[in-house]
Amino acid sequence: DVVMTQSPLSLPVTLGQPASISCRSSQSLVHSDGNTYLYWLQQRPGQSPRRLIYTVSNRDSGVPDRFSGSGSGTDFTLRISRVEAEDVGVYYCMQGTHWPTFGQGTKVEIK
Amino acid sequence: QVRLVQSGAEVKKPGASVKVSCKSSGYTFSRYGMSWVRQAPGQGLEWLGWISAYNGNTNYEQKVQGRVTLTTDTSTSTAYMELRSLKSDDTAAYYCTRDGAISFGGIGSFDVWGQGTMVTVSS
């Protein structure tokens, strides 16, 4: 299985400040079709996961532009340019190139 | 509006089976597939398997293969996940999430999620 490793696992942030989450995969996530199926999910407290980003850097409809994804191969990053209160929750990276696997999750909380 | 609505919470005894439903609306069911993901209390996410609503093909995660069966009913646009020989560590919230028609993973994968079904296994 492809192991997805996120860091940090806990991220206290000040409102209005930027935040960054790293995700590394144990194998390249470049699919034979040329796409990289790396997703970022947000799970607010008590809610189902919600997809924010697909294929590394594409934002889903309705996702604020303060969220951005970048990376390639085995190293990926989710950035929040200015954290708002509604961003509190757990963020997961996930890959769909191989048998789907998830990172451990990063808990974002307000300082 | 695309929606996935799952069946209600279940309490089962060890060794029993559970079948969770996931009814879709707002899109053409047979043009997609469905993945199932679970989350033990306070834990992370674990993919269980995928089924194509287009041709019925399935893939199962090795950890649950042999105990899980995914099915679809295109007449009601509903996907089902049955888990047998339940153990206490199967206690989790189970989610359906829209996926590809030909294979799991893809640009359109995991874009819509059900509200989750809590399955508790306890004697």
CSV table of C-alpha atoms in Angstrom, one decimal:
chain,number,residue,atom,x,y,z
A,1,ASP,CA,0.0,0.0,0.0
A,2,VAL,CA,1.1,3.6,-0.6
A,3,VAL,CA,1.8,5.3,2.7
A,4,MET,CA,0.7,8.9,3.0
A,5,THR,CA,2.6,10.8,5.7
A,6,GLN,CA,1.3,14.3,6.8
A,7,SER,CA,3.0,16.9,8.9
A,8,PRO,CA,2.3,18.4,11.2
A,9,LEU,CA,-0.4,16.4,12.9
A,10,SER,CA,-1.5,19.3,14.9
A,11,LEU,CA,-1.5,22.9,13.7
A,12,PRO,CA,-2.5,25.8,16.0
A,13,VAL,CA,-2.9,28.9,14.0
A,14,THR,CA,-3.8,32.6,14.6
A,15,LEU,CA,-6.8,33.9,12.8
A,16,GLY,CA,-5.8,35.7,9.6
A,17,GLN,CA,-2.4,34.0,9.5
A,18,PRO,CA,-1.2,31.5,6.9
A,19,ALA,CA,-1.0,27.8,7.4
A,20,SER,CA,0.7,25.0,5.5
A,21,ILE,CA,0.3,21.2,5.6
A,22,SER,CA,2.8,18.8,4.0
A,23,CYS,CA,1.9,15.4,2.6
A,24,ARG,CA,4.5,12.8,1.3
A,25,SER,CA,3.7,9.6,-0.4
A,26,SER,CA,5.8,6.4,-0.3
A,27,GLN,CA,5.5,6.1,-4.1
A,28,SER,CA,5.0,8.4,-7.0
A,29,LEU,CA,1.4,9.4,-7.5
A,30,VAL,CA,1.7,10.0,-11.2
A,31,HIS,CA,-0.8,7.8,-12.9
A,32,SER,CA,-0.2,6.0,-16.2
A,33,ASP,CA,-2.7,8.5,-17.8
A,34,GLY,CA,-0.4,11.4,-16.8
A,35,ASN,CA,-2.6,12.8,-14.0
A,36,THR,CA,-1.6,12.8,-10.3
A,37,TYR,CA,-4.6,11.8,-8.2
A,38,LEU,CA,-3.8,13.6,-5.0
A,39,TYR,CA,-6.7,15.1,-3.2
A,40,TRP,CA,-7.2,17.2,-0.1
A,41,LEU,CA,-10.2,16.7,2.2
A,42,GLN,CA,-11.5,18.8,5.0
A,43,GLN,CA,-13.5,17.3,7.9
A,44,ARG,CA,-15.1,19.9,10.1
A,45,PRO,CA,-16.1,18.7,13.6
A,46,GLY,CA,-19.1,16.3,13.5
A,47,GLN,CA,-19.3,16.5,9.7
A,48,SER,CA,-18.5,14.2,6.7
A,49,PRO,CA,-15.3,14.8,4.8
A,50,ARG,CA,-15.5,17.3,2.0
A,51,ARG,CA,-13.2,17.4,-1.0
A,52,LEU,CA,-11.3,20.7,-1.3
A,53,ILE,CA,-8.7,20.0,-3.9
A,54,TYR,CA,-8.3,17.4,-6.7
A,55,THR,CA,-5.4,16.4,-8.9
A,56,VAL,CA,-2.9,18.3,-6.7
A,57,SER,CA,-4.0,21.9,-7.3
A,58,ASN,CA,-7.6,22.2,-8.6
A,59,ARG,CA,-10.1,23.7,-6.2
A,60,ASP,CA,-13.5,22.3,-6.0
A,61,SER,CA,-16.5,24.5,-6.7
A,62,GLY,CA,-17.4,26.7,-3.7
A,63,VAL,CA,-14.0,26.3,-2.1
A,64,PRO,CA,-12.6,29.7,-1.1
A,65,ASP,CA,-9.5,30.8,-3.0
A,66,ARG,CA,-7.5,31.1,0.2
A,67,PHE,CA,-7.0,27.3,-0.2
A,68,SER,CA,-4.4,26.2,-2.6
A,69,GLY,CA,-2.6,23.0,-3.4
A,70,SER,CA,0.8,22.3,-4.9
A,71,GLY,CA,3.4,19.7,-5.4
A,72,SER,CA,4.4,16.8,-7.6
A,73,GLY,CA,5.6,13.2,-7.6
A,74,THR,CA,5.7,12.4,-3.9
A,75,ASP,CA,5.6,15.8,-2.2
A,76,PHE,CA,2.5,17.9,-1.8
A,77,THR,CA,1.3,20.9,0.2
A,78,LEU,CA,-2.0,22.4,1.2
A,79,ARG,CA,-1.8,26.1,2.0
A,80,ILE,CA,-4.4,28.4,3.6
A,81,SER,CA,-3.4,32.0,2.9
A,82,ARG,CA,-5.4,33.5,5.8
A,83,VAL,CA,-7.0,31.1,8.3
A,84,GLU,CA,-10.6,31.8,9.2
A,85,ALA,CA,-12.7,30.4,12.1
A,86,GLU,CA,-14.6,28.1,9.7
A,87,ASP,CA,-11.4,26.4,8.7
A,88,VAL,CA,-11.1,24.6,12.0
A,89,GLY,CA,-11.1,20.8,11.5
A,90,VAL,CA,-9.0,17.9,10.3
A,91,TYR,CA,-7.4,17.9,6.9
A,92,TYR,CA,-6.5,14.7,5.0
A,93,CYS,CA,-4.5,14.2,1.9
A,94,MET,CA,-5.6,11.2,-0.1
A,95,GLN,CA,-4.3,9.4,-3.2
A,96,GLY,CA,-6.4,7.6,-5.8
A,97,THR,CA,-3.6,6.7,-8.2
A,98,HIS,CA,-3.0,3.4,-6.5
A,99,TRP,CA,-5.3,1.6,-4.1
A,100,PRO,CA,-6.7,4.6,-2.2
A,101,THR,CA,-5.0,5.6,1.0
A,102,PHE,CA,-5.2,8.5,3.3
A,103,GLY,CA,-2.8,10.5,5.4
A,104,GLN,CA,-3.2,10.5,9.2
A,105,GLY,CA,-4.9,13.9,9.2
A,106,THR,CA,-3.8,17.3,10.5
A,107,LYS,CA,-5.9,19.0,13.1
A,108,VAL,CA,-6.2,22.7,12.5
A,109,GLU,CA,-7.2,24.8,15.5
A,110,ILE,CA,-7.3,28.4,16.4
A,111,LYS,CA,-4.7,29.6,19.0
B,1,GLN,CA,-28.2,19.2,-6.4
B,2,VAL,CA,-26.1,16.0,-6.0
B,3,ARG,CA,-26.8,14.1,-2.8
B,4,LEU,CA,-25.9,10.8,-1.1
B,5,VAL,CA,-28.3,9.9,1.7
B,6,GLN,CA,-27.3,6.9,3.9
B,7,SER,CA,-29.3,4.7,6.1
B,8,GLY,CA,-29.5,5.1,9.9
B,9,ALA,CA,-27.3,4.0,12.7
B,10,GLU,CA,-27.0,0.3,13.5
B,11,VAL,CA,-26.1,-1.7,16.6
B,12,LYS,CA,-24.9,-5.3,16.0
B,13,LYS,CA,-23.5,-8.1,18.0
B,14,PRO,CA,-20.2,-9.7,17.2
B,15,GLY,CA,-20.5,-12.2,14.4
B,16,ALA,CA,-23.6,-10.6,12.9
B,17,SER,CA,-23.8,-8.8,9.5
B,18,VAL,CA,-24.8,-5.2,8.6
B,19,LYS,CA,-26.0,-3.7,5.3
B,20,VAL,CA,-25.7,0.0,4.8
B,21,SER,CA,-27.5,1.8,2.0
B,22,CYS,CA,-26.6,5.0,0.1
B,23,LYS,CA,-29.3,6.6,-2.1
B,24,SER,CA,-28.1,9.0,-4.7
B,25,SER,CA,-29.9,11.8,-6.4
B,26,GLY,CA,-29.1,14.7,-8.7
B,27,TYR,CA,-27.0,12.9,-11.1
B,28,THR,CA,-27.1,9.8,-13.4
B,29,PHE,CA,-26.2,7.0,-11.1
B,30,SER,CA,-25.0,4.5,-13.7
B,31,ARG,CA,-22.4,7.0,-15.0
B,32,TYR,CA,-20.4,6.8,-11.8
B,33,GLY,CA,-19.1,4.4,-9.2
B,34,MET,CA,-19.1,4.5,-5.4
B,35,SER,CA,-16.4,4.0,-2.9
B,36,TRP,CA,-16.9,3.2,0.7
B,37,VAL,CA,-14.8,4.6,3.5
B,38,ARG,CA,-14.9,4.1,7.2
B,39,GLN,CA,-13.7,6.0,10.3
B,40,ALA,CA,-13.3,4.5,13.7
B,41,PRO,CA,-14.2,6.8,16.6
B,42,GLY,CA,-11.5,9.5,16.9
B,43,GLN,CA,-9.5,7.9,14.1
B,44,GLY,CA,-8.6,8.6,10.5
B,45,LEU,CA,-10.1,7.5,7.2
B,46,GLU,CA,-9.9,4.0,5.7
B,47,TRP,CA,-10.9,3.0,2.2
B,48,LEU,CA,-12.9,-0.2,2.0
B,49,GLY,CA,-13.7,-0.7,-1.6
B,50,TRP,CA,-15.2,0.5,-4.9
B,51,ILE,CA,-18.1,-0.6,-7.2
B,52,SER,CA,-19.0,0.6,-10.6
B,53,ALA,CA,-22.7,1.5,-11.0
B,54,TYR,CA,-21.9,1.2,-14.8
B,55,ASN,CA,-20.9,-2.4,-15.0
B,56,GLY,CA,-20.9,-3.8,-11.4
B,57,ASN,CA,-17.1,-4.3,-11.3
B,58,THR,CA,-15.7,-4.2,-7.8
B,59,ASN,CA,-12.4,-3.8,-5.9
B,60,TYR,CA,-12.0,-4.5,-2.2
B,61,GLU,CA,-9.3,-3.5,0.2
B,62,GLN,CA,-7.4,-6.6,1.3
B,63,LYS,CA,-8.1,-6.0,5.0
B,64,VAL,CA,-11.9,-6.6,4.6
B,65,GLN,CA,-11.9,-8.7,1.4
B,66,GLY,CA,-14.0,-11.8,2.0
B,67,ARG,CA,-16.2,-10.1,4.6
B,68,VAL,CA,-17.5,-7.1,2.5
B,69,THR,CA,-19.8,-7.1,-0.5
B,70,LEU,CA,-20.6,-4.0,-2.5
B,71,THR,CA,-23.7,-3.9,-4.7
B,72,THR,CA,-25.8,-1.4,-6.5
B,73,ASP,CA,-29.5,-1.2,-7.6
B,74,THR,CA,-29.7,1.1,-10.6
B,75,SER,CA,-33.5,1.1,-10.6
B,76,THR,CA,-33.4,3.0,-7.3
B,77,SER,CA,-30.0,4.7,-7.7
B,78,THR,CA,-28.8,3.1,-4.5
B,79,ALA,CA,-25.5,1.5,-3.4
B,80,TYR,CA,-25.1,-1.0,-0.6
B,81,MET,CA,-22.3,-2.1,1.6
B,82,GLU,CA,-22.7,-5.4,3.5
B,83,LEU,CA,-20.1,-6.3,6.1
B,84,ARG,CA,-20.2,-9.8,7.7
B,85,SER,CA,-18.7,-11.5,10.7
B,86,LEU,CA,-18.6,-8.2,12.5
B,87,LYS,CA,-15.9,-7.6,15.2
B,88,SER,CA,-15.6,-4.9,17.8
B,89,ASP,CA,-13.0,-3.1,15.7
B,90,ASP,CA,-15.5,-2.7,12.9
B,91,THR,CA,-17.2,-0.1,15.1
B,92,ALA,CA,-17.0,3.0,12.9
B,93,ALA,CA,-18.8,5.6,10.8
B,94,TYR,CA,-19.2,4.3,7.3
B,95,TYR,CA,-19.3,6.7,4.4
B,96,CYS,CA,-20.2,6.3,0.7
B,97,THR,CA,-18.5,8.7,-1.7
B,98,ARG,CA,-19.0,9.1,-5.4
B,99,ASP,CA,-16.2,7.7,-7.5
B,100,GLY,CA,-15.4,6.8,-11.1
B,101,ALA,CA,-17.4,4.5,-13.4
B,102,ILE,CA,-14.5,2.5,-14.8
B,103,SER,CA,-12.1,2.6,-11.9
B,104,PHE,CA,-11.6,4.1,-8.5
B,105,GLY,CA,-9.7,7.4,-8.4
B,106,GLY,CA,-10.0,10.0,-11.0
B,107,ILE,CA,-10.7,13.7,-11.5
B,108,GLY,CA,-14.4,13.3,-10.4
B,109,SER,CA,-13.7,10.9,-7.5
B,110,PHE,CA,-14.6,11.5,-3.9
B,111,ASP,CA,-16.3,14.8,-4.7
B,112,VAL,CA,-19.6,14.0,-2.9
B,113,TRP,CA,-20.0,12.2,0.4
B,114,GLY,CA,-22.9,10.8,2.3
B,115,GLN,CA,-23.7,11.9,5.9
B,116,GLY,CA,-22.2,8.7,7.3
B,117,THR,CA,-23.8,5.7,9.1
B,118,MET,CA,-22.5,4.8,12.5
B,119,VAL,CA,-22.2,1.0,13.0
B,120,THR,CA,-21.6,-0.1,16.6
B,121,VAL,CA,-20.5,-3.7,17.3
B,122,SER,CA,-21.0,-4.7,20.9
B,123,SER,CA,-22.1,-7.7,22.9
